[in-house]
Coordinates of C-alpha atoms and ligand atoms in Angstrom, one line a residue:
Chain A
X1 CA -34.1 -30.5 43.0
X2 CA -36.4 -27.5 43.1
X3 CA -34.9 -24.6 41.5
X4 CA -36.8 -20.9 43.1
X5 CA -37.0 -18.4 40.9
X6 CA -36.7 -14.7 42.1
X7 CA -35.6 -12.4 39.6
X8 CA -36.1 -9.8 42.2
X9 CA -32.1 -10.6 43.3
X10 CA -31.3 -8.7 40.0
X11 CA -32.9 -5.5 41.1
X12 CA -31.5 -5.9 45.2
X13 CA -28.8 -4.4 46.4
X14 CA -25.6 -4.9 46.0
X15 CA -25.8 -7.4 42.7
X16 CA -27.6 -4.6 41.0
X17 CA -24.7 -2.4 41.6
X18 CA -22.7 -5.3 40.6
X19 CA -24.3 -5.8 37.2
X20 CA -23.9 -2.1 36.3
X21 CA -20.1 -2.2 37.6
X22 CA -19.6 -5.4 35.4
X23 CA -21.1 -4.1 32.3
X24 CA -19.1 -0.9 32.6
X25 CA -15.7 -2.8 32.8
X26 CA -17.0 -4.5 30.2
X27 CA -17.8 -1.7 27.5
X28 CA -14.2 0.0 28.8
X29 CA -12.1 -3.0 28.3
X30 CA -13.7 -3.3 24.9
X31 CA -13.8 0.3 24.2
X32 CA -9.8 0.7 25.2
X33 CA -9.1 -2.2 23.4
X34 CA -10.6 -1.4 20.0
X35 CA -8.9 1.5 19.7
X36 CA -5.7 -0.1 19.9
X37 CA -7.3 -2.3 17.9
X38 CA -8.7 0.1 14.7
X39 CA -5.4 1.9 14.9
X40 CA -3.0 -0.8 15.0
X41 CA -4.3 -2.5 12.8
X42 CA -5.2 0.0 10.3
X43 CA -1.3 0.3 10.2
X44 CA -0.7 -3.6 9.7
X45 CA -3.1 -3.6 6.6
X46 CA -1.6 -0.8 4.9
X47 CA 1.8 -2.2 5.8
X48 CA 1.1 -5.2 3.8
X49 CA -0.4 -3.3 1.1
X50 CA 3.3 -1.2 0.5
X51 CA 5.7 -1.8 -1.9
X52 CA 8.4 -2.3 0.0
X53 CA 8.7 -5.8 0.7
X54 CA 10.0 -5.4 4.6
X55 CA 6.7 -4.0 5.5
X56 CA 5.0 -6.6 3.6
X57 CA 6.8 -8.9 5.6
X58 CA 6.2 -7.7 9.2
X59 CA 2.7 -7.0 8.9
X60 CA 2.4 -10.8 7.5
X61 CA 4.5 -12.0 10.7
X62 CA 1.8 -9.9 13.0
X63 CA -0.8 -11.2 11.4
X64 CA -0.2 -14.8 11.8
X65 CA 1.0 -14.8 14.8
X66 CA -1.8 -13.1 17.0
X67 CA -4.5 -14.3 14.9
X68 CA -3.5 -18.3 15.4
X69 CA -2.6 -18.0 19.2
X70 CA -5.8 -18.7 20.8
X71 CA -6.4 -15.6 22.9
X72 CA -6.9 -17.2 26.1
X73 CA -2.9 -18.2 25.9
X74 CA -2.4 -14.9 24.8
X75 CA -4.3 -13.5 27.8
X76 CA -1.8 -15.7 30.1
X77 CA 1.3 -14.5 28.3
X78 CA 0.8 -11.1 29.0
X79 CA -0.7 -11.4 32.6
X80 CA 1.6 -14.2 33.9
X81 CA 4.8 -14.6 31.6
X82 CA 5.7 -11.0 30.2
X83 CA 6.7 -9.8 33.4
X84 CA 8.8 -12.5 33.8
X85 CA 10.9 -12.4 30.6
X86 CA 11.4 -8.6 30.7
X87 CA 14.0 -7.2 32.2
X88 CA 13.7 -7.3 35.7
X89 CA 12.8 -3.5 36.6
X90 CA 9.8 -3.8 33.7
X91 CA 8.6 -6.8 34.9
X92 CA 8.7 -5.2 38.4
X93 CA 6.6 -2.0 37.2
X94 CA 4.2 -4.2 35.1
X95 CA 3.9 -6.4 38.3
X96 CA 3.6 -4.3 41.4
X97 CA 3.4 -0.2 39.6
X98 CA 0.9 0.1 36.5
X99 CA -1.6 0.9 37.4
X100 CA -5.1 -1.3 37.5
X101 CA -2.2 -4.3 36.0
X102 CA -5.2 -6.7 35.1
X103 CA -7.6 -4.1 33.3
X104 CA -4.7 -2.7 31.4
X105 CA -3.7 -6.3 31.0
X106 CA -6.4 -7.5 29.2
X107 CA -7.1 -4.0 27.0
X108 CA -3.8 -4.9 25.6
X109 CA -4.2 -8.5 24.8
X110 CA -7.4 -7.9 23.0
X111 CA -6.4 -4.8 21.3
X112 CA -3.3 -6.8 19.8
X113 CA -5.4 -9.7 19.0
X114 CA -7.9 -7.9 17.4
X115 CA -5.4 -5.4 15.4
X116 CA -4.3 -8.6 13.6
X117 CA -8.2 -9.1 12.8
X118 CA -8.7 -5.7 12.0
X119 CA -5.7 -5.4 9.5
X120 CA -6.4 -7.9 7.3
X121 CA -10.0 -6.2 6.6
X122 CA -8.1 -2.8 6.3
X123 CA -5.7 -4.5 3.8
X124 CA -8.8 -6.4 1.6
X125 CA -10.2 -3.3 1.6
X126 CA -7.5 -1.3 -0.1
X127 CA -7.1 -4.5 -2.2
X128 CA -10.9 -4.1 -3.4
X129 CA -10.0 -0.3 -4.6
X130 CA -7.6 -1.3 -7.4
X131 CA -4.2 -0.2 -8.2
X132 CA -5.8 2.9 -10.8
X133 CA -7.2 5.2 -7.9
X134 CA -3.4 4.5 -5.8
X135 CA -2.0 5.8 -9.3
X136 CA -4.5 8.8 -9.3
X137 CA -3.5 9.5 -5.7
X138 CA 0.0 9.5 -6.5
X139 CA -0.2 11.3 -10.0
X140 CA -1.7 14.5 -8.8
X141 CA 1.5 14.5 -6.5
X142 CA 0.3 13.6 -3.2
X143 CA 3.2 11.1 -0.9
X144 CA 2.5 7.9 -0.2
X145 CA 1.4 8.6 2.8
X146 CA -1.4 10.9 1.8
X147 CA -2.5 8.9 -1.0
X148 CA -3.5 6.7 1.8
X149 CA -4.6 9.5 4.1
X150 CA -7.3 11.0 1.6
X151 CA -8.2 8.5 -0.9
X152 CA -7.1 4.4 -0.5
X153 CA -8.3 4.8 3.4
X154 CA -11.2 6.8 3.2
X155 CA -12.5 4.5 0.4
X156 CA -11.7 1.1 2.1
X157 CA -13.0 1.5 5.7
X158 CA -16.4 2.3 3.7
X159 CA -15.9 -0.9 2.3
X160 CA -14.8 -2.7 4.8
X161 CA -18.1 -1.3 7.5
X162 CA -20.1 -4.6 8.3
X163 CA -17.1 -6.8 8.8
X164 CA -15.6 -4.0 11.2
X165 CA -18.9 -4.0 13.2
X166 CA -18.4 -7.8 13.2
X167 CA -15.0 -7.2 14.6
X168 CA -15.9 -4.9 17.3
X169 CA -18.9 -6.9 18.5
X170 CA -16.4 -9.8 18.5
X171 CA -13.8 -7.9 21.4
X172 CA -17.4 -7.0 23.0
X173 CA -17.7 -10.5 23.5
X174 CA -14.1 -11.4 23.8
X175 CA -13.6 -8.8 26.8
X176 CA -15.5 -11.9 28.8
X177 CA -12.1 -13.7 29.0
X178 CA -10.2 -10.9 30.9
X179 CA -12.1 -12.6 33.8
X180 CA -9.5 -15.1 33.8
X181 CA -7.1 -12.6 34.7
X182 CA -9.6 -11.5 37.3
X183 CA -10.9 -8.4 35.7
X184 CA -14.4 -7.8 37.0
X185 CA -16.5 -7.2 34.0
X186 CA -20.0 -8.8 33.4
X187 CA -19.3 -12.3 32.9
X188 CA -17.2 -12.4 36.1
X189 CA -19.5 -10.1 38.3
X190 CA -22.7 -12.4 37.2
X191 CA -21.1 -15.7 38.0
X192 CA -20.3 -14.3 41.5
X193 CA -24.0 -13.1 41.9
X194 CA -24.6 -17.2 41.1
X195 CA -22.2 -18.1 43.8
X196 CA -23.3 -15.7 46.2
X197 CA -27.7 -16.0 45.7
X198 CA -27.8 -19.4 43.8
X199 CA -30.0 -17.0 41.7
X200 CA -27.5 -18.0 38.5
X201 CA -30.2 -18.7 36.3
X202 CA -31.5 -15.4 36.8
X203 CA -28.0 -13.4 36.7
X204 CA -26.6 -15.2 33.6
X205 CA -30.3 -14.6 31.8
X206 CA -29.7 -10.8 32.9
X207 CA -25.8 -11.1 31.5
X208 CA -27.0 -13.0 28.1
X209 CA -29.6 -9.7 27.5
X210 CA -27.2 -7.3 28.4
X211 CA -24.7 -8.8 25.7
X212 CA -27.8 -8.9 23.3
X213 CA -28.7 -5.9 23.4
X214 CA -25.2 -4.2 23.1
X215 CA -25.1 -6.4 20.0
X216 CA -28.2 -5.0 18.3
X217 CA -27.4 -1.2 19.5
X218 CA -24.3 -1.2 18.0
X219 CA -25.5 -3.0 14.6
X220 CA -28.0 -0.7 14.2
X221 CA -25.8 2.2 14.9
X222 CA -23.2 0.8 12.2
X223 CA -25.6 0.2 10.1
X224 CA -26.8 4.2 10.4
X225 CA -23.1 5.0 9.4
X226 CA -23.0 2.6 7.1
X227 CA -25.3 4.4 4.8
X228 CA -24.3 7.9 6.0
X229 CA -21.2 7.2 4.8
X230 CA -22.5 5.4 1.5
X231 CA -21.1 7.0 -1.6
X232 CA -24.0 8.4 -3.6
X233 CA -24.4 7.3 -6.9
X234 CA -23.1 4.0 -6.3
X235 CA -24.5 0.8 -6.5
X236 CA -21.7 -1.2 -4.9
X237 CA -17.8 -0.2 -4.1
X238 CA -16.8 -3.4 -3.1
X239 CA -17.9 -4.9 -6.5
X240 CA -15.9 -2.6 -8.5
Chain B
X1 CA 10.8 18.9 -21.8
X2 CA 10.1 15.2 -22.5
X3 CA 13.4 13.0 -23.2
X4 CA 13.0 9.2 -23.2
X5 CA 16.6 7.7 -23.7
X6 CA 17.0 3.8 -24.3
X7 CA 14.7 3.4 -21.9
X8 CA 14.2 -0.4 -21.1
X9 CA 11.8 -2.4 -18.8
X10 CA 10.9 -5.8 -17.7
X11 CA 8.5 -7.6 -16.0
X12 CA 10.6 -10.4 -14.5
X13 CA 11.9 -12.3 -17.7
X14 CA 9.8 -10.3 -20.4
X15 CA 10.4 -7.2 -21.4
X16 CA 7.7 -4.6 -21.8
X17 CA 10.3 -1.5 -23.1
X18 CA 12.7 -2.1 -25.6
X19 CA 15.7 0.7 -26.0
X20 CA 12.7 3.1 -26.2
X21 CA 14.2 6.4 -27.2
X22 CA 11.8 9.5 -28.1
X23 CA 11.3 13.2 -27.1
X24 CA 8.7 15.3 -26.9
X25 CA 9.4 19.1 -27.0
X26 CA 7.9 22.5 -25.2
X27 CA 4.3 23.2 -27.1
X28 CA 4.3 19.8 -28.6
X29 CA 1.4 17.0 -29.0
X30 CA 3.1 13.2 -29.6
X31 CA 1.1 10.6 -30.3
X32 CA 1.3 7.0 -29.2
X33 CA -0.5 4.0 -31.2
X34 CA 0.0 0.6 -31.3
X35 CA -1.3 -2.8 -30.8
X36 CA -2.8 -4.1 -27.3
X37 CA 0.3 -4.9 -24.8
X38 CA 2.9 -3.1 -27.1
X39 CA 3.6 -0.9 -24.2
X40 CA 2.3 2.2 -24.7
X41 CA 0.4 2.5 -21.1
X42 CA 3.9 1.6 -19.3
X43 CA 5.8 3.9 -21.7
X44 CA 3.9 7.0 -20.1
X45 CA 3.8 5.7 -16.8
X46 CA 7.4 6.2 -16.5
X47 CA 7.4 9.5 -17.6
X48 CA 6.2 10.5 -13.9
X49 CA 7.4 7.9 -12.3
X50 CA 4.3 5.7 -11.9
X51 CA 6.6 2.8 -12.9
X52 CA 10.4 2.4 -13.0
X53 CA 12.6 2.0 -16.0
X54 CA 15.4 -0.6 -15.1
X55 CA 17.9 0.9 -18.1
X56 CA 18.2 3.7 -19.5
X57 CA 16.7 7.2 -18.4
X58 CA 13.8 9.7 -18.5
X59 CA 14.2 13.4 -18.3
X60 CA 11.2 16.0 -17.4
X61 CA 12.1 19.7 -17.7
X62 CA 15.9 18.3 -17.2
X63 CA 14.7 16.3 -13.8
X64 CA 15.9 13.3 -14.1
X65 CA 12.5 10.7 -13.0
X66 CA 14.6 7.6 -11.7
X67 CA 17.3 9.8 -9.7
X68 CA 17.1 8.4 -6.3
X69 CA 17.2 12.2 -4.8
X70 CA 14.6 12.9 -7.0
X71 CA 11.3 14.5 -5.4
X72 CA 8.9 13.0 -7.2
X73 CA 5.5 13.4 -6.0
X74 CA 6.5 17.0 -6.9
X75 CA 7.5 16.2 -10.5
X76 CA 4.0 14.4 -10.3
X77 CA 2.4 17.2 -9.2
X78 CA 4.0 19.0 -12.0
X79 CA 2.8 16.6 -14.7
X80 CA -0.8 16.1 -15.2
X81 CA -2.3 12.1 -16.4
X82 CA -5.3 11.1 -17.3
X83 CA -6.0 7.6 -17.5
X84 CA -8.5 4.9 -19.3
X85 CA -10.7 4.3 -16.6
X86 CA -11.4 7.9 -15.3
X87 CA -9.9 7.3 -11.9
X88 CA -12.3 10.1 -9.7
X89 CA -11.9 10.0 -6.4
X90 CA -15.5 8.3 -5.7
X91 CA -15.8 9.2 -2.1
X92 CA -15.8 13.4 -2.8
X93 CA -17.5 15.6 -4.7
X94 CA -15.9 17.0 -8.0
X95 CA -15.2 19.8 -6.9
X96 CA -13.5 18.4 -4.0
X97 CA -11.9 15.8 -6.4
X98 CA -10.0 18.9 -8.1
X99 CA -9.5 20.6 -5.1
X100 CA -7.5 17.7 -3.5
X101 CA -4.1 17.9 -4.9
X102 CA -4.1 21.9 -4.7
X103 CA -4.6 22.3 -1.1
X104 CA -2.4 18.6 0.3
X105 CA 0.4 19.5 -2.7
X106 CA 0.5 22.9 -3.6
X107 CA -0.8 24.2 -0.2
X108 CA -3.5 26.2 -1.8
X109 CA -6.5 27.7 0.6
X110 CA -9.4 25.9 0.1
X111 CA -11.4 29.1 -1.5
X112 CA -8.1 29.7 -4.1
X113 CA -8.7 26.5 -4.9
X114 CA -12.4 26.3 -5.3
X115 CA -11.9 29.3 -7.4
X116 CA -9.6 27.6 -9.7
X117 CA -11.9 24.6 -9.9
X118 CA -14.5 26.2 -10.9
X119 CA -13.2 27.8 -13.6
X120 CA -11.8 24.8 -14.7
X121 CA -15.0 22.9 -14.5
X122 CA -16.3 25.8 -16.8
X123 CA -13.7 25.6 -19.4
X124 CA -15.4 21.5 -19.5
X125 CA -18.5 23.1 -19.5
X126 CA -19.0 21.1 -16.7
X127 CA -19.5 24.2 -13.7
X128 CA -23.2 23.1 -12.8
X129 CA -21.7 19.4 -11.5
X130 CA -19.2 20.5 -9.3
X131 CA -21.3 19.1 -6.1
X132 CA -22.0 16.1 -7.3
X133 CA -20.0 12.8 -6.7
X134 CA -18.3 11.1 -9.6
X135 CA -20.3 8.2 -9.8
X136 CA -23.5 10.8 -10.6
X137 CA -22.2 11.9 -14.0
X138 CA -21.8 10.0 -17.0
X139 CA -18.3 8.6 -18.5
X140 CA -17.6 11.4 -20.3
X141 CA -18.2 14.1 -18.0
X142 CA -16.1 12.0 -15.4
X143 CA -13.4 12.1 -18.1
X144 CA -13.8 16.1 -18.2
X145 CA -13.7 16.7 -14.7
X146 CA -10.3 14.3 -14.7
X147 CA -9.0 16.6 -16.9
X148 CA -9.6 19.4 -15.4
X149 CA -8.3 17.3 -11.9
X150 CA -5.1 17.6 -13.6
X151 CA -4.9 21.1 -15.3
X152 CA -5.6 22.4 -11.6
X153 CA -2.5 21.5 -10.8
X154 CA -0.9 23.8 -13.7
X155 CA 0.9 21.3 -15.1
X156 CA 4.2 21.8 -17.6
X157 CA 2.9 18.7 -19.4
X158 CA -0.4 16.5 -19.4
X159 CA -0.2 12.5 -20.3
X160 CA -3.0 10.7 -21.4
X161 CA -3.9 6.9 -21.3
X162 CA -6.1 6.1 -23.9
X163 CA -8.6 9.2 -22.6
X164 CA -11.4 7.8 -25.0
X165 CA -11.3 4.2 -24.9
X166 CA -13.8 3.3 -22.4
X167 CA -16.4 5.6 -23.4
X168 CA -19.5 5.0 -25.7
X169 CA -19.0 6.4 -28.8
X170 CA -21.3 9.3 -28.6
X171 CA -19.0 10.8 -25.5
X172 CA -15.5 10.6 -27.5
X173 CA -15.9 13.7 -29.0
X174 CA -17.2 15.8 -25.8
X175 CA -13.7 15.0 -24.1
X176 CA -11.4 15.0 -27.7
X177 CA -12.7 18.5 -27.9
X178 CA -11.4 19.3 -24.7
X179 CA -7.9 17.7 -25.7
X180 CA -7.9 19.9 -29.2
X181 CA -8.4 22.9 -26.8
X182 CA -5.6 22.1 -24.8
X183 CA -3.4 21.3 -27.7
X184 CA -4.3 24.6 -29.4
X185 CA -3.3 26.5 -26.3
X186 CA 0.0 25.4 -26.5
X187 CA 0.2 22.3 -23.9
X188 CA 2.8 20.0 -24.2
X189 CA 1.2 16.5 -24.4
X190 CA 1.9 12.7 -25.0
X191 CA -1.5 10.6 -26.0
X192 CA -2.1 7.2 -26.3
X193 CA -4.7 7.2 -28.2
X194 CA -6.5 5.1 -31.3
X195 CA -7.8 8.2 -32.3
X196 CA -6.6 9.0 -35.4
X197 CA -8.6 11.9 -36.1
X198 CA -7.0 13.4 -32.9
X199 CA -4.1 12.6 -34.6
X200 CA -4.5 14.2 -37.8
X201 CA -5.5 17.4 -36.5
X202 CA -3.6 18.6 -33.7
X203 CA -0.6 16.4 -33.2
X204 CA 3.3 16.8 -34.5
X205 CA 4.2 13.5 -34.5
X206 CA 3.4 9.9 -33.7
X207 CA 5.1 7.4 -32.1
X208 CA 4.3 3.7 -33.4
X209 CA 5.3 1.1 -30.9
X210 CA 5.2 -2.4 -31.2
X211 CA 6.1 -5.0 -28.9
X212 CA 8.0 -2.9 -26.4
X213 CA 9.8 -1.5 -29.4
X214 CA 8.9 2.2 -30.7
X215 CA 9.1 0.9 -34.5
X216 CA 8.1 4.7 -35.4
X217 CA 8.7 8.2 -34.3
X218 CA 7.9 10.4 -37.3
X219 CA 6.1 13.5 -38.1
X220 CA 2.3 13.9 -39.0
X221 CA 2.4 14.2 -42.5
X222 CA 5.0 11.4 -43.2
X223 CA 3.0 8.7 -40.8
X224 CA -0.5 9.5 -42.9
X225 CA 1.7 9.8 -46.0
X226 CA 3.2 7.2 -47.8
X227 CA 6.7 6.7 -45.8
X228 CA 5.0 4.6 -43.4
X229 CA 6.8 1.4 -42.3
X230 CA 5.1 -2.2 -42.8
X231 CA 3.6 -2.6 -39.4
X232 CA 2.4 0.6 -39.1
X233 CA 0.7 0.6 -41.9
X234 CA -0.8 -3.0 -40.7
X235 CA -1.9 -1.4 -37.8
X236 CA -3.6 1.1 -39.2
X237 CA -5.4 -0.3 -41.7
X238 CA -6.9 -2.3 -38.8
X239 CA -8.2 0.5 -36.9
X240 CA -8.9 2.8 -39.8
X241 CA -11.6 0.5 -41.1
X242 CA -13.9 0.4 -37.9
Ligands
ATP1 N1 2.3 -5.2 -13.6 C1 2.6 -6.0 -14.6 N2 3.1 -7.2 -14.4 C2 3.4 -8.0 -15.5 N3 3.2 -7.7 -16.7 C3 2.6 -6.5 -17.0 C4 2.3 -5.6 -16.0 N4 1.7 -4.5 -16.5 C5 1.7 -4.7 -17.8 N5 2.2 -5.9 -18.2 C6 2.4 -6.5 -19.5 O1 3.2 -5.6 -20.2 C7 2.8 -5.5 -21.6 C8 2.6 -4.0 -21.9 O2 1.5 -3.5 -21.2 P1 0.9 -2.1 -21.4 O3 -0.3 -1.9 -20.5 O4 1.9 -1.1 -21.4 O5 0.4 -2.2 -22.9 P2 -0.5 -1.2 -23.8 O6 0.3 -1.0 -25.0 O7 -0.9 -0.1 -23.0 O8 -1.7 -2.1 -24.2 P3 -3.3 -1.7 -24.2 O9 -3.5 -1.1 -25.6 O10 -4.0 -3.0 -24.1 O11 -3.5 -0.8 -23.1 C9 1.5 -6.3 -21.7 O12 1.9 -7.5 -22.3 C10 1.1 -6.6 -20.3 O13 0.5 -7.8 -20.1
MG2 MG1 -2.7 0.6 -22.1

């Protein structure tokens, strides 16, 4: 079999078009769904860093449940069963009414998924600080609440900086499977260039840079923040 | 303003307080000594609350600490600590370290409280580090600007948790100076502290503990004077010869 190579399909009309369409779905399903992802799961991790024992608990129950589900079930419970188990005017809406049902779909699958990921970096990272600064916090008088606010948060994300980055790159990468649910982001838009041209050598090389180079950008850009954020004067937080 | 009444508290089967009963008045300096793990560090942490008493009770300015309508980060706010390890916040400057609690708890604007800051950090002698993060200054200049954390929030009383004990020797006196200052200004304080020297010179009484037990709550002159009990006097002899 002789294979022709024309990487010229990947600057024609309309797969061009189609590779910048992909890619954008792409970076908004992962956008959308990290930050359901950062918030929800900052919540989880200082849930299970509380005192009080319920909140302990639930965070724990969120936790293990989204993180051991793969997420390709996960993505087929929300698409296919949800609707189905809820009541039947929500499963109507979710079915015929919301709007863009598969995009939404998949931003909330893989923001849940990744909250559970996401919280228990939160909840190391308040671990790391120690129980003396959460008793500073608290002795000058600020609530609960604030102490986490100003000084047990602001202090743990810094720790916790590459492993978030390694997070975010991982729903970057994730986002591929909302293609199952027929969201057209990258992955799904270069497999139909392949179908359509043959060309799928060429389109899946173009994909596999694109995801590359997203990759780098964004280390490098944590890594900027990382040290505009570093504390000056120390070495180390995390080895405190 | 102090009053500690049979307080008692355990962790799980062992009991860290034992019927601890002591009070410390308006203007007054108490000290607390004793051996490692006798209690001392829990004993003040329930004076604001930082850990619960299971029996027993702990008045501060007649607000009772365990009452379960009790507001207490405002009787925290109201109560100054300073603990072993310094505790800065290391993410802000110092300044910003004592302007924290004044403008989230006592709704301060932020130049009322840089104001009162600064003056603080002056009374420290510390006014030319108040940009600088925590981790910049040395242990007892972190210790200084802790203190000075907590008088911000014009406290009725100030706790400390063994203020000196992690710093090198030639810092001890740098932040002991600034806890004589206090005291002669009329602050009512509770100290754990080995310190004896402290003790001698600006504390009423001391409070001996051993084992969750306060074995001694006597004045000054009779703890360096002869009435002292057996173990105290054990005690002492240990840390009075290093
Ligand atoms: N969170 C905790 N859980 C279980 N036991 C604890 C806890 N905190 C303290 N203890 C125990 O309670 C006892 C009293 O501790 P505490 O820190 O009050 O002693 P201390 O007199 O301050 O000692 P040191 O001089 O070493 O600071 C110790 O035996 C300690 O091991
Ligand atoms: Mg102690």
């Amino acid at each position: 079999m002789q294979y022709n190579w024309n990487w010229a399909v990947l600057i024609t009309e309309p797969y061009l078009g189609w590779i910048a369409s992909g890619f954008g779905w792409t970076v908004a399903v992962s956008c959308a769904a990290w930050i359901i992802a950062f918030f929800l799961g900052s919540a989880i991790g200082v849930m299970r860093t509380t005192e009080i024992r319920a909140l302990r608990i639930a965070g724990a129950v969120y936790v293990e449940t989204f993180r051991n589900i793969p997420l390709l079930v996960q993505m087929f419970l929300w698409y296919f069963v949800l609707p189905e188990i809820l009541p039947k005017s929500a499963g109507d809406w979710l079915k015929r009414d919301m709007p863009l049902p598969e995009y939404w779909t998949a931003v909330v699958c893989l923001g849940t998924y990744t909250a559970a990921r996401v919280a228990e970096q939160v909840r190391a990272g308040i671990n790391t600080i120690g129980r003396g600064q959460h008793f500073a916090a608290l002795a000058i008088g600020l609530t609960p609440i604030q102490a986490y606010r100003n000084v047990l948060l602001p202090i743990g994300y810094r720790i916790i900086v590459p492993p978030l980055t390694s997070d975010f790159l991982g729903v970057f990468k994730n986002s591929s499977l909302a293609l199952t649910i027929g969201v057209l982001e990258l992955t799904a838009q270069t497999r139909q260039i392949g179908e359509y041209t043959f060309q799928g050598f060429e389109s899946f090389t173009a994909a596999t840079l694109i995801y590359l180079a997203v990759t780098f950008t964004v280390m490098a850009f944590m890594r900027r923040i990382e040290t505009r954020t570093a504390i000056p004067g120390m070495i180390s937080l995390g080895a405190k | 303003m102090i009053e500690i009444q049979n307080a008692s508290k355990w962790y799980s089967a062992f009991r860290v307080l034992n019927d601890c009963t002591t009070r410390v008045a308006k203007g007054e300096v108490v000290v607390i000594c004793g051996p490692s793990g006798s209690g001392k560090s829990t004993l003040i942490k329930c004076v604001n609350g930082l850990e619960r008493i299971q029996r027993g009770s702990i008045t501060v300015n007649g607000v009772s600490v365990g009452a379960p309508d009790t507001d207490l980060p405002k009787l925290r706010a109201g109560i100054g600590m300073v603990f072993q390890n310094f505790e800065l916040f290391p993410h802000i400057t110092v300044v910003q370290n004592i302007n924290l609690g004044q403008i989230k708890v006592l709704g301060r604007s932020k130049d009322e409280a840089t104001d009162r800051a600064l003056a603080l950090l002056r009374r420290v002698g510390l006014h030319e580090q108040a940009d600088k993060y925590p981790a910049q200054l040395s242990g007892g200049q972190q210790q200084r600007v802790a203190i000075a954390r907590a008088l911000a929030m014009d406290p009725v009383a100030m706790l400390f948790d063994e203020p000196t004990s992690a710093l090198d020797p030639e810092m001890i006196n740098e932040v002991l100076d600034v806890m004589v200052g206090l005291a002669q200004d009329g602050m009512t304080m509770m100290v754990v502290t080995h310190e004896m020297g402290f003790a001698k010179k600006v504390a009423n009484r001391i409070v001996f503990m051993d084992e969750g037990q306060i074995v001694e709550d006597t004045t000054k002159d009779e703890f360096f004077g002869t009435r002292r009990g057996e173990r105290a006097q054990l005690f002492l002899s240990k840390i009075l010869s290093h």
